[in-house]
Amino acid sequence: AKTIEIQLEKSRTFVKGVKDTSAKGVSVWSDEEEVAKFENNLSTLEQQSAEVDKIRAELSEKVKHMNATFMTVKEDYSETKKAIKGYYPQERWIDYGIPDKR
């Protein structure tokens, strides 16, 4: 997602800046362990984001297939219902599972 990519880029730039200033004797974090933890969280976020993007792509493809099948079912239902309504009197529609009226 774009929001995550932006945050990752901001965070990478931040870590680089913190490391650069830390090398000059000014430190934001109390120790290297905190920097490593932050970088590890960035790495984890990046991996999770990639995994979610992959799942979204797979889901999108499955949704397209489902929608195509749905449209086919809907069209078949509509056509068959029209045929039944045109061929049988209204009293018989319920026999075919068509409760609606004209």
PDB file of N, CA and C in Angstrom:
ATOM      1  N   ALA A   1       0.843  -1.184   0.000  1.00  0.00           N
ATOM      2  CA  ALA A   1       0.000   0.000   0.000  1.00  0.00           C
ATOM      3  C   ALA A   1       0.887   1.247   0.000  1.00  0.00           C
ATOM      4  N   LYS A   2       0.385   2.257  -0.604  1.00  0.00           N
ATOM      5  CA  LYS A   2       1.161   3.496  -0.756  1.00  0.00           C
ATOM      6  C   LYS A   2       1.515   4.111   0.597  1.00  0.00           C
ATOM      7  N   THR A   3       0.582   4.095   1.541  1.00  0.00           N
ATOM      8  CA  THR A   3       0.822   4.678   2.865  1.00  0.00           C
ATOM      9  C   THR A   3       1.986   3.985   3.556  1.00  0.00           C
ATOM     10  N   ILE A   4       2.024   2.683   3.456  1.00  0.00           N
ATOM     11  CA  ILE A   4       3.103   1.916   4.092  1.00  0.00           C
ATOM     12  C   ILE A   4       4.427   2.198   3.402  1.00  0.00           C
ATOM     13  N   GLU A   5       4.415   2.254   2.077  1.00  0.00           N
ATOM     14  CA  GLU A   5       5.645   2.559   1.339  1.00  0.00           C
ATOM     15  C   GLU A   5       6.200   3.929   1.729  1.00  0.00           C
ATOM     16  N   ILE A   6       5.316   4.893   1.873  1.00  0.00           N
ATOM     17  CA  ILE A   6       5.750   6.244   2.273  1.00  0.00           C
ATOM     18  C   ILE A   6       6.367   6.200   3.669  1.00  0.00           C
ATOM     19  N   GLN A   7       5.702   5.490   4.596  1.00  0.00           N
ATOM     20  CA  GLN A   7       6.226   5.404   5.960  1.00  0.00           C
ATOM     21  C   GLN A   7       7.567   4.677   5.990  1.00  0.00           C
ATOM     22  N   LEU A   8       7.699   3.616   5.203  1.00  0.00           N
ATOM     23  CA  LEU A   8       8.972   2.895   5.144  1.00  0.00           C
ATOM     24  C   LEU A   8      10.088   3.811   4.651  1.00  0.00           C
ATOM     25  N   GLU A   9       9.807   4.573   3.613  1.00  0.00           N
ATOM     26  CA  GLU A   9      10.819   5.480   3.067  1.00  0.00           C
ATOM     27  C   GLU A   9      11.195   6.562   4.081  1.00  0.00           C
ATOM     28  N   LYS A  10      10.193   7.136   4.742  1.00  0.00           N
ATOM     29  CA  LYS A  10      10.459   8.148   5.778  1.00  0.00           C
ATOM     30  C   LYS A  10      11.305   7.548   6.906  1.00  0.00           C
ATOM     31  N   SER A  11      10.959   6.345   7.310  1.00  0.00           N
ATOM     32  CA  SER A  11      11.662   5.690   8.417  1.00  0.00           C
ATOM     33  C   SER A  11      13.094   5.344   8.048  1.00  0.00           C
ATOM     34  N   ARG A  12      13.313   4.887   6.812  1.00  0.00           N
ATOM     35  CA  ARG A  12      14.682   4.576   6.364  1.00  0.00           C
ATOM     36  C   ARG A  12      15.547   5.841   6.371  1.00  0.00           C
ATOM     37  N   THR A  13      14.963   6.915   5.866  1.00  0.00           N
ATOM     38  CA  THR A  13      15.674   8.194   5.845  1.00  0.00           C
ATOM     39  C   THR A  13      15.974   8.650   7.269  1.00  0.00           C
ATOM     40  N   PHE A  14      15.005   8.454   8.161  1.00  0.00           N
ATOM     41  CA  PHE A  14      15.167   8.806   9.567  1.00  0.00           C
ATOM     42  C   PHE A  14      16.307   8.013  10.201  1.00  0.00           C
ATOM     43  N   VAL A  15      16.330   6.709   9.975  1.00  0.00           N
ATOM     44  CA  VAL A  15      17.384   5.856  10.545  1.00  0.00           C
ATOM     45  C   VAL A  15      18.747   6.294  10.026  1.00  0.00           C
ATOM     46  N   LYS A  16      18.812   6.569   8.736  1.00  0.00           N
ATOM     47  CA  LYS A  16      20.082   7.021   8.154  1.00  0.00           C
ATOM     48  C   LYS A  16      20.534   8.323   8.820  1.00  0.00           C
ATOM     49  N   GLY A  17      19.601   9.265   8.981  1.00  0.00           N
ATOM     50  CA  GLY A  17      19.931  10.536   9.623  1.00  0.00           C
ATOM     51  C   GLY A  17      20.369  10.353  11.064  1.00  0.00           C
ATOM     52  N   VAL A  18      19.685   9.473  11.788  1.00  0.00           N
ATOM     53  CA  VAL A  18      20.041   9.215  13.185  1.00  0.00           C
ATOM     54  C   VAL A  18      21.430   8.598  13.270  1.00  0.00           C
ATOM     55  N   LYS A  19      21.713   7.656  12.371  1.00  0.00           N
ATOM     56  CA  LYS A  19      23.037   7.027  12.367  1.00  0.00           C
ATOM     57  C   LYS A  19      24.126   8.041  12.017  1.00  0.00           C
ATOM     58  N   ASP A  20      23.837   8.905  11.046  1.00  0.00           N
ATOM     59  CA  ASP A  20      24.815   9.919  10.647  1.00  0.00           C
ATOM     60  C   ASP A  20      25.114  10.889  11.792  1.00  0.00           C
ATOM     61  N   THR A  21      24.069  11.337  12.467  1.00  0.00           N
ATOM     62  CA  THR A  21      24.295  12.266  13.586  1.00  0.00           C
ATOM     63  C   THR A  21      24.891  11.547  14.785  1.00  0.00           C
ATOM     64  N   SER A  22      24.562  10.278  14.940  1.00  0.00           N
ATOM     65  CA  SER A  22      25.128   9.489  16.042  1.00  0.00           C
ATOM     66  C   SER A  22      26.632   9.336  15.857  1.00  0.00           C
ATOM     67  N   ALA A  23      27.056   9.217  14.601  1.00  0.00           N
ATOM     68  CA  ALA A  23      28.484   9.106  14.312  1.00  0.00           C
ATOM     69  C   ALA A  23      29.217  10.404  14.678  1.00  0.00           C
ATOM     70  N   LYS A  24      28.465  11.498  14.711  1.00  0.00           N
ATOM     71  CA  LYS A  24      29.057  12.794  15.069  1.00  0.00           C
ATOM     72  C   LYS A  24      28.965  13.064  16.571  1.00  0.00           C
ATOM     73  N   GLY A  25      28.441  12.097  17.316  1.00  0.00           N
ATOM     74  CA  GLY A  25      28.379  12.246  18.766  1.00  0.00           C
ATOM     75  C   GLY A  25      27.025  12.669  19.312  1.00  0.00           C
ATOM     76  N   VAL A  26      26.036  12.883  18.453  1.00  0.00           N
ATOM     77  CA  VAL A  26      24.691  13.255  18.896  1.00  0.00           C
ATOM     78  C   VAL A  26      23.782  12.051  18.677  1.00  0.00           C
ATOM     79  N   SER A  27      23.202  11.531  19.747  1.00  0.00           N
ATOM     80  CA  SER A  27      22.388  10.322  19.630  1.00  0.00           C
ATOM     81  C   SER A  27      20.959  10.563  20.090  1.00  0.00           C
ATOM     82  N   VAL A  28      20.021  10.113  19.284  1.00  0.00           N
ATOM     83  CA  VAL A  28      18.594  10.201  19.626  1.00  0.00           C
ATOM     84  C   VAL A  28      18.218   9.011  20.487  1.00  0.00           C
ATOM     85  N   TRP A  29      18.727   7.838  20.109  1.00  0.00           N
ATOM     86  CA  TRP A  29      18.449   6.627  20.870  1.00  0.00           C
ATOM     87  C   TRP A  29      19.563   6.389  21.877  1.00  0.00           C
ATOM     88  N   SER A  30      19.202   5.736  22.958  1.00  0.00           N
ATOM     89  CA  SER A  30      20.178   5.527  24.030  1.00  0.00           C
ATOM     90  C   SER A  30      21.223   4.472  23.676  1.00  0.00           C
ATOM     91  N   ASP A  31      20.847   3.510  22.823  1.00  0.00           N
ATOM     92  CA  ASP A  31      21.846   2.502  22.435  1.00  0.00           C
ATOM     93  C   ASP A  31      21.523   1.913  21.055  1.00  0.00           C
ATOM     94  N   GLU A  32      22.493   1.191  20.543  1.00  0.00           N
ATOM     95  CA  GLU A  32      22.360   0.569  19.223  1.00  0.00           C
ATOM     96  C   GLU A  32      21.238  -0.473  19.187  1.00  0.00           C
ATOM     97  N   GLU A  33      20.907  -1.028  20.341  1.00  0.00           N
ATOM     98  CA  GLU A  33      19.848  -2.043  20.406  1.00  0.00           C
ATOM     99  C   GLU A  33      18.504  -1.450  19.977  1.00  0.00           C
ATOM    100  N   GLU A  34      18.263  -0.219  20.367  1.00  0.00           N
ATOM    101  CA  GLU A  34      17.026   0.456  19.976  1.00  0.00           C
ATOM    102  C   GLU A  34      16.978   0.703  18.467  1.00  0.00           C
ATOM    103  N   VAL A  35      18.111   1.088  17.911  1.00  0.00           N
ATOM    104  CA  VAL A  35      18.198   1.291  16.455  1.00  0.00           C
ATOM    105  C   VAL A  35      17.945  -0.032  15.747  1.00  0.00           C
ATOM    106  N   ALA A  36      18.572  -1.097  16.223  1.00  0.00           N
ATOM    107  CA  ALA A  36      18.402  -2.419  15.614  1.00  0.00           C
ATOM    108  C   ALA A  36      16.947  -2.874  15.713  1.00  0.00           C
ATOM    109  N   LYS A  37      16.304  -2.609  16.834  1.00  0.00           N
ATOM    110  CA  LYS A  37      14.897  -2.980  17.022  1.00  0.00           C
ATOM    111  C   LYS A  37      14.019  -2.232  16.021  1.00  0.00           C
ATOM    112  N   PHE A  38      14.287  -0.940  15.861  1.00  0.00           N
ATOM    113  CA  PHE A  38      13.528  -0.128  14.907  1.00  0.00           C
ATOM    114  C   PHE A  38      13.721  -0.647  13.485  1.00  0.00           C
ATOM    115  N   GLU A  39      14.969  -0.933  13.129  1.00  0.00           N
ATOM    116  CA  GLU A  39      15.264  -1.454  11.793  1.00  0.00           C
ATOM    117  C   GLU A  39      14.626  -2.819  11.583  1.00  0.00           C
ATOM    118  N   ASN A  40      14.604  -3.632  12.616  1.00  0.00           N
ATOM    119  CA  ASN A  40      13.956  -4.943  12.524  1.00  0.00           C
ATOM    120  C   ASN A  40      12.450  -4.776  12.280  1.00  0.00           C
ATOM    121  N   ASN A  41      11.844  -3.824  12.988  1.00  0.00           N
ATOM    122  CA  ASN A  41      10.418  -3.551  12.773  1.00  0.00           C
ATOM    123  C   ASN A  41      10.148  -3.069  11.352  1.00  0.00           C
ATOM    124  N   LEU A  42      11.054  -2.260  10.818  1.00  0.00           N
ATOM    125  CA  LEU A  42      10.924  -1.811   9.429  1.00  0.00           C
ATOM    126  C   LEU A  42      10.979  -2.990   8.470  1.00  0.00           C
ATOM    127  N   SER A  43      11.925  -3.880   8.709  1.00  0.00           N
ATOM    128  CA  SER A  43      12.067  -5.067   7.867  1.00  0.00           C
ATOM    129  C   SER A  43      10.814  -5.941   7.948  1.00  0.00           C
ATOM    130  N   THR A  44      10.303  -6.121   9.156  1.00  0.00           N
ATOM    131  CA  THR A  44       9.089  -6.917   9.348  1.00  0.00           C
ATOM    132  C   THR A  44       7.910  -6.280   8.623  1.00  0.00           C
ATOM    133  N   LEU A  45       7.777  -4.970   8.757  1.00  0.00           N
ATOM    134  CA  LEU A  45       6.689  -4.255   8.088  1.00  0.00           C
ATOM    135  C   LEU A  45       6.785  -4.414   6.575  1.00  0.00           C
ATOM    136  N   GLU A  46       7.994  -4.316   6.057  1.00  0.00           N
ATOM    137  CA  GLU A  46       8.200  -4.454   4.612  1.00  0.00           C
ATOM    138  C   GLU A  46       7.792  -5.846   4.141  1.00  0.00           C
ATOM    139  N   GLN A  47       8.176  -6.883   4.873  1.00  0.00           N
ATOM    140  CA  GLN A  47       7.813  -8.256   4.520  1.00  0.00           C
ATOM    141  C   GLN A  47       6.302  -8.459   4.602  1.00  0.00           C
ATOM    142  N   GLN A  48       5.704  -7.951   5.677  1.00  0.00           N
ATOM    143  CA  GLN A  48       4.257  -8.094   5.835  1.00  0.00           C
ATOM    144  C   GLN A  48       3.508  -7.356   4.731  1.00  0.00           C
ATOM    145  N   SER A  49       3.989  -6.192   4.370  1.00  0.00           N
ATOM    146  CA  SER A  49       3.358  -5.419   3.308  1.00  0.00           C
ATOM    147  C   SER A  49       3.421  -6.171   1.980  1.00  0.00           C
ATOM    148  N   ALA A  50       4.567  -6.769   1.691  1.00  0.00           N
ATOM    149  CA  ALA A  50       4.705  -7.548   0.456  1.00  0.00           C
ATOM    150  C   ALA A  50       3.753  -8.735   0.468  1.00  0.00           C
ATOM    151  N   GLU A  51       3.639  -9.389   1.609  1.00  0.00           N
ATOM    152  CA  GLU A  51       2.735 -10.535   1.724  1.00  0.00           C
ATOM    153  C   GLU A  51       1.279 -10.105   1.526  1.00  0.00           C
ATOM    154  N   VAL A  52       0.905  -8.998   2.135  1.00  0.00           N
ATOM    155  CA  VAL A  52      -0.458  -8.492   1.993  1.00  0.00           C
ATOM    156  C   VAL A  52      -0.728  -8.087   0.544  1.00  0.00           C
ATOM    157  N   ASP A  53       0.233  -7.453  -0.115  1.00  0.00           N
ATOM    158  CA  ASP A  53       0.068  -7.080  -1.523  1.00  0.00           C
ATOM    159  C   ASP A  53      -0.151  -8.315  -2.386  1.00  0.00           C
ATOM    160  N   LYS A  54       0.588  -9.379  -2.103  1.00  0.00           N
ATOM    161  CA  LYS A  54       0.429 -10.632  -2.848  1.00  0.00           C
ATOM    162  C   LYS A  54      -0.966 -11.213  -2.629  1.00  0.00           C
ATOM    163  N   ILE A  55      -1.410 -11.217  -1.377  1.00  0.00           N
ATOM    164  CA  ILE A  55      -2.742 -11.738  -1.056  1.00  0.00           C
ATOM    165  C   ILE A  55      -3.824 -10.891  -1.718  1.00  0.00           C
ATOM    166  N   ARG A  56      -3.630  -9.575  -1.711  1.00  0.00           N
ATOM    167  CA  ARG A  56      -4.604  -8.683  -2.365  1.00  0.00           C
ATOM    168  C   ARG A  56      -4.701  -8.987  -3.859  1.00  0.00           C
ATOM    169  N   ALA A  57      -3.568  -9.219  -4.491  1.00  0.00           N
ATOM    170  CA  ALA A  57      -3.567  -9.528  -5.922  1.00  0.00           C
ATOM    171  C   ALA A  57      -4.298 -10.841  -6.178  1.00  0.00           C
ATOM    172  N   GLU A  58      -4.036 -11.843  -5.343  1.00  0.00           N
ATOM    173  CA  GLU A  58      -4.724 -13.128  -5.488  1.00  0.00           C
ATOM    174  C   GLU A  58      -6.221 -12.959  -5.255  1.00  0.00           C
ATOM    175  N   LEU A  59      -6.569 -12.193  -4.232  1.00  0.00           N
ATOM    176  CA  LEU A  59      -7.978 -11.960  -3.921  1.00  0.00           C
ATOM    177  C   LEU A  59      -8.663 -11.231  -5.065  1.00  0.00           C
ATOM    178  N   SER A  60      -8.001 -10.233  -5.613  1.00  0.00           N
ATOM    179  CA  SER A  60      -8.572  -9.474  -6.714  1.00  0.00           C
ATOM    180  C   SER A  60      -8.903 -10.389  -7.887  1.00  0.00           C
ATOM    181  N   GLU A  61      -8.000 -11.302  -8.193  1.00  0.00           N
ATOM    182  CA  GLU A  61      -8.222 -12.245  -9.293  1.00  0.00           C
ATOM    183  C   GLU A  61      -9.402 -13.169  -8.974  1.00  0.00           C
ATOM    184  N   LYS A  62      -9.478 -13.652  -7.748  1.00  0.00           N
ATOM    185  CA  LYS A  62     -10.578 -14.531  -7.348  1.00  0.00           C
ATOM    186  C   LYS A  62     -11.911 -13.790  -7.364  1.00  0.00           C
ATOM    187  N   VAL A  63     -11.898 -12.522  -6.951  1.00  0.00           N
ATOM    188  CA  VAL A  63     -13.121 -11.718  -6.966  1.00  0.00           C
ATOM    189  C   VAL A  63     -13.599 -11.521  -8.401  1.00  0.00           C
ATOM    190  N   LYS A  64     -12.679 -11.297  -9.336  1.00  0.00           N
ATOM    191  CA  LYS A  64     -13.056 -11.154 -10.752  1.00  0.00           C
ATOM    192  C   LYS A  64     -13.736 -12.416 -11.252  1.00  0.00           C
ATOM    193  N   HIS A  65     -13.160 -13.577 -10.916  1.00  0.00           N
ATOM    194  CA  HIS A  65     -13.757 -14.844 -11.335  1.00  0.00           C
ATOM    195  C   HIS A  65     -15.126 -15.044 -10.692  1.00  0.00           C
ATOM    196  N   MET A  66     -15.229 -14.722  -9.398  1.00  0.00           N
ATOM    197  CA  MET A  66     -16.502 -14.860  -8.707  1.00  0.00           C
ATOM    198  C   MET A  66     -17.557 -13.947  -9.316  1.00  0.00           C
ATOM    199  N   ASN A  67     -17.195 -12.707  -9.613  1.00  0.00           N
ATOM    200  CA  ASN A  67     -18.147 -11.769 -10.204  1.00  0.00           C
ATOM    201  C   ASN A  67     -18.607 -12.227 -11.584  1.00  0.00           C
ATOM    202  N   ALA A  68     -17.693 -12.807 -12.356  1.00  0.00           N
ATOM    203  CA  ALA A  68     -18.076 -13.336 -13.669  1.00  0.00           C
ATOM    204  C   ALA A  68     -19.075 -14.481 -13.509  1.00  0.00           C
ATOM    205  N   THR A  69     -18.813 -15.372 -12.563  1.00  0.00           N
ATOM    206  CA  THR A  69     -19.734 -16.481 -12.300  1.00  0.00           C
ATOM    207  C   THR A  69     -21.068 -15.951 -11.787  1.00  0.00           C
ATOM    208  N   PHE A  70     -21.011 -14.967 -10.906  1.00  0.00           N
ATOM    209  CA  PHE A  70     -22.235 -14.357 -10.377  1.00  0.00           C
ATOM    210  C   PHE A  70     -23.087 -13.783 -11.506  1.00  0.00           C
ATOM    211  N   MET A  71     -22.456 -13.065 -12.425  1.00  0.00           N
ATOM    212  CA  MET A  71     -23.203 -12.476 -13.541  1.00  0.00           C
ATOM    213  C   MET A  71     -23.825 -13.564 -14.413  1.00  0.00           C
ATOM    214  N   THR A  72     -23.108 -14.656 -14.626  1.00  0.00           N
ATOM    215  CA  THR A  72     -23.651 -15.772 -15.403  1.00  0.00           C
ATOM    216  C   THR A  72     -24.865 -16.360 -14.711  1.00  0.00           C
ATOM    217  N   VAL A  73     -24.749 -16.605 -13.413  1.00  0.00           N
ATOM    218  CA  VAL A  73     -25.870 -17.161 -12.645  1.00  0.00           C
ATOM    219  C   VAL A  73     -27.051 -16.195 -12.682  1.00  0.00           C
ATOM    220  N   LYS A  74     -26.784 -14.920 -12.492  1.00  0.00           N
ATOM    221  CA  LYS A  74     -27.850 -13.913 -12.475  1.00  0.00           C
ATOM    222  C   LYS A  74     -28.566 -13.851 -13.834  1.00  0.00           C
ATOM    223  N   GLU A  75     -27.801 -13.879 -14.912  1.00  0.00           N
ATOM    224  CA  GLU A  75     -28.393 -13.847 -16.250  1.00  0.00           C
ATOM    225  C   GLU A  75     -29.204 -15.111 -16.527  1.00  0.00           C
ATOM    226  N   ASP A  76     -28.647 -16.271 -16.152  1.00  0.00           N
ATOM    227  CA  ASP A  76     -29.372 -17.533 -16.346  1.00  0.00           C
ATOM    228  C   ASP A  76     -30.678 -17.523 -15.566  1.00  0.00           C
ATOM    229  N   TYR A  77     -30.622 -17.061 -14.333  1.00  0.00           N
ATOM    230  CA  TYR A  77     -31.817 -16.985 -13.494  1.00  0.00           C
ATOM    231  C   TYR A  77     -32.858 -16.076 -14.140  1.00  0.00           C
ATOM    232  N   SER A  78     -32.428 -14.906 -14.569  1.00  0.00           N
ATOM    233  CA  SER A  78     -33.337 -13.929 -15.153  1.00  0.00           C
ATOM    234  C   SER A  78     -33.995 -14.473 -16.422  1.00  0.00           C
ATOM    235  N   GLU A  79     -33.200 -15.076 -17.290  1.00  0.00           N
ATOM    236  CA  GLU A  79     -33.733 -15.626 -18.542  1.00  0.00           C
ATOM    237  C   GLU A  79     -34.723 -16.762 -18.285  1.00  0.00           C
ATOM    238  N   THR A  80     -34.371 -17.640 -17.376  1.00  0.00           N
ATOM    239  CA  THR A  80     -35.248 -18.768 -17.063  1.00  0.00           C
ATOM    240  C   THR A  80     -36.537 -18.277 -16.404  1.00  0.00           C
ATOM    241  N   LYS A  81     -36.402 -17.319 -15.514  1.00  0.00           N
ATOM    242  CA  LYS A  81     -37.570 -16.764 -14.842  1.00  0.00           C
ATOM    243  C   LYS A  81     -38.505 -16.107 -15.855  1.00  0.00           C
ATOM    244  N   LYS A  82     -37.951 -15.377 -16.809  1.00  0.00           N
ATOM    245  CA  LYS A  82     -38.768 -14.746 -17.851  1.00  0.00           C
ATOM    246  C   LYS A  82     -39.522 -15.799 -18.661  1.00  0.00           C
ATOM    247  N   ALA A  83     -38.816 -16.882 -18.982  1.00  0.00           N
ATOM    248  CA  ALA A  83     -39.457 -17.948 -19.763  1.00  0.00           C
ATOM    249  C   ALA A  83     -40.620 -18.568 -18.983  1.00  0.00           C
ATOM    250  N   ILE A  84     -40.400 -18.831 -17.713  1.00  0.00           N
ATOM    251  CA  ILE A  84     -41.455 -19.433 -16.884  1.00  0.00           C
ATOM    252  C   ILE A  84     -42.636 -18.469 -16.758  1.00  0.00           C
ATOM    253  N   LYS A  85     -42.341 -17.203 -16.520  1.00  0.00           N
ATOM    254  CA  LYS A  85     -43.410 -16.216 -16.383  1.00  0.00           C
ATOM    255  C   LYS A  85     -44.196 -16.054 -17.691  1.00  0.00           C
ATOM    256  N   GLY A  86     -43.499 -16.188 -18.794  1.00  0.00           N
ATOM    257  CA  GLY A  86     -44.172 -16.047 -20.088  1.00  0.00           C
ATOM    258  C   GLY A  86     -44.964 -17.281 -20.484  1.00  0.00           C
ATOM    259  N   TYR A  87     -44.605 -18.405 -19.965  1.00  0.00           N
ATOM    260  CA  TYR A  87     -45.240 -19.659 -20.381  1.00  0.00           C
ATOM    261  C   TYR A  87     -46.346 -20.104 -19.433  1.00  0.00           C
ATOM    262  N   TYR A  88     -46.168 -19.846 -18.144  1.00  0.00           N
ATOM    263  CA  TYR A  88     -47.140 -20.318 -17.147  1.00  0.00           C
ATOM    264  C   TYR A  88     -47.929 -19.150 -16.563  1.00  0.00           C
ATOM    265  N   PRO A  89     -49.158 -19.419 -16.117  1.00  0.00           N
ATOM    266  CA  PRO A  89     -49.933 -18.371 -15.462  1.00  0.00           C
ATOM    267  C   PRO A  89     -49.328 -18.034 -14.100  1.00  0.00           C
ATOM    268  N   GLN A  90     -49.649 -16.862 -13.623  1.00  0.00           N
ATOM    269  CA  GLN A  90     -49.083 -16.347 -12.379  1.00  0.00           C
ATOM    270  C   GLN A  90     -49.275 -17.305 -11.209  1.00  0.00           C
ATOM    271  N   GLU A  91     -50.370 -18.015 -11.135  1.00  0.00           N
ATOM    272  CA  GLU A  91     -50.625 -18.925 -10.034  1.00  0.00           C
ATOM    273  C   GLU A  91     -49.611 -20.075  -9.984  1.00  0.00           C
ATOM    274  N   ARG A  92     -49.010 -20.407 -11.105  1.00  0.00           N
ATOM    275  CA  ARG A  92     -48.064 -21.526 -11.178  1.00  0.00           C
ATOM    276  C   ARG A  92     -46.618 -21.104 -10.932  1.00  0.00           C
ATOM    277  N   TRP A  93     -46.348 -19.806 -10.901  1.00  0.00           N
ATOM    278  CA  TRP A  93     -44.978 -19.329 -10.729  1.00  0.00           C
ATOM    279  C   TRP A  93     -44.366 -19.851  -9.435  1.00  0.00           C
ATOM    280  N   ILE A  94     -45.162 -19.897  -8.371  1.00  0.00           N
ATOM    281  CA  ILE A  94     -44.662 -20.341  -7.072  1.00  0.00           C
ATOM    282  C   ILE A  94     -44.167 -21.789  -7.143  1.00  0.00           C
ATOM    283  N   ASP A  95     -44.750 -22.596  -8.036  1.00  0.00           N
ATOM    284  CA  ASP A  95     -44.301 -23.983  -8.213  1.00  0.00           C
ATOM    285  C   ASP A  95     -42.840 -24.037  -8.651  1.00  0.00           C
ATOM    286  N   TYR A  96     -42.380 -22.987  -9.310  1.00  0.00           N
ATOM    287  CA  TYR A  96     -41.007 -22.931  -9.812  1.00  0.00           C
ATOM    288  C   TYR A  96     -40.104 -22.041  -8.949  1.00  0.00           C
ATOM    289  N   GLY A  97     -40.629 -21.689  -7.774  1.00  0.00           N
ATOM    290  CA  GLY A  97     -39.811 -20.888  -6.855  1.00  0.00           C
ATOM    291  C   GLY A  97     -39.752 -19.426  -7.202  1.00  0.00           C
ATOM    292  N   ILE A  98     -40.776 -18.942  -7.904  1.00  0.00           N
ATOM    293  CA  ILE A  98     -40.818 -17.524  -8.286  1.00  0.00           C
ATOM    294  C   ILE A  98     -41.985 -16.892  -7.536  1.00  0.00           C
ATOM    295  N   PRO A  99     -41.711 -16.297  -6.377  1.00  0.00           N
ATOM    296  CA  PRO A  99     -42.795 -15.742  -5.571  1.00  0.00           C
ATOM    297  C   PRO A  99     -43.258 -14.342  -6.014  1.00  0.00           C
ATOM    298  N   ASP A 100     -42.490 -13.688  -6.870  1.00  0.00           N
ATOM    299  CA  ASP A 100     -42.833 -12.311  -7.200  1.00  0.00           C
ATOM    300  C   ASP A 100     -44.038 -12.247  -8.157  1.00  0.00           C
ATOM    301  N   LYS A 101     -44.608 -11.103  -8.230  1.00  0.00           N
ATOM    302  CA  LYS A 101     -45.799 -10.876  -9.071  1.00  0.00           C
ATOM    303  C   LYS A 101     -45.427  -9.947 -10.205  1.00  0.00           C
ATOM    304  N   ARG A 102     -46.283  -9.879 -11.185  1.00  0.00           N
ATOM    305  CA  ARG A 102     -46.047  -8.973 -12.328  1.00  0.00           C
ATOM    306  C   ARG A 102     -46.193  -7.551 -11.921  1.00  0.00           C
TER     307      ARG A 102
END
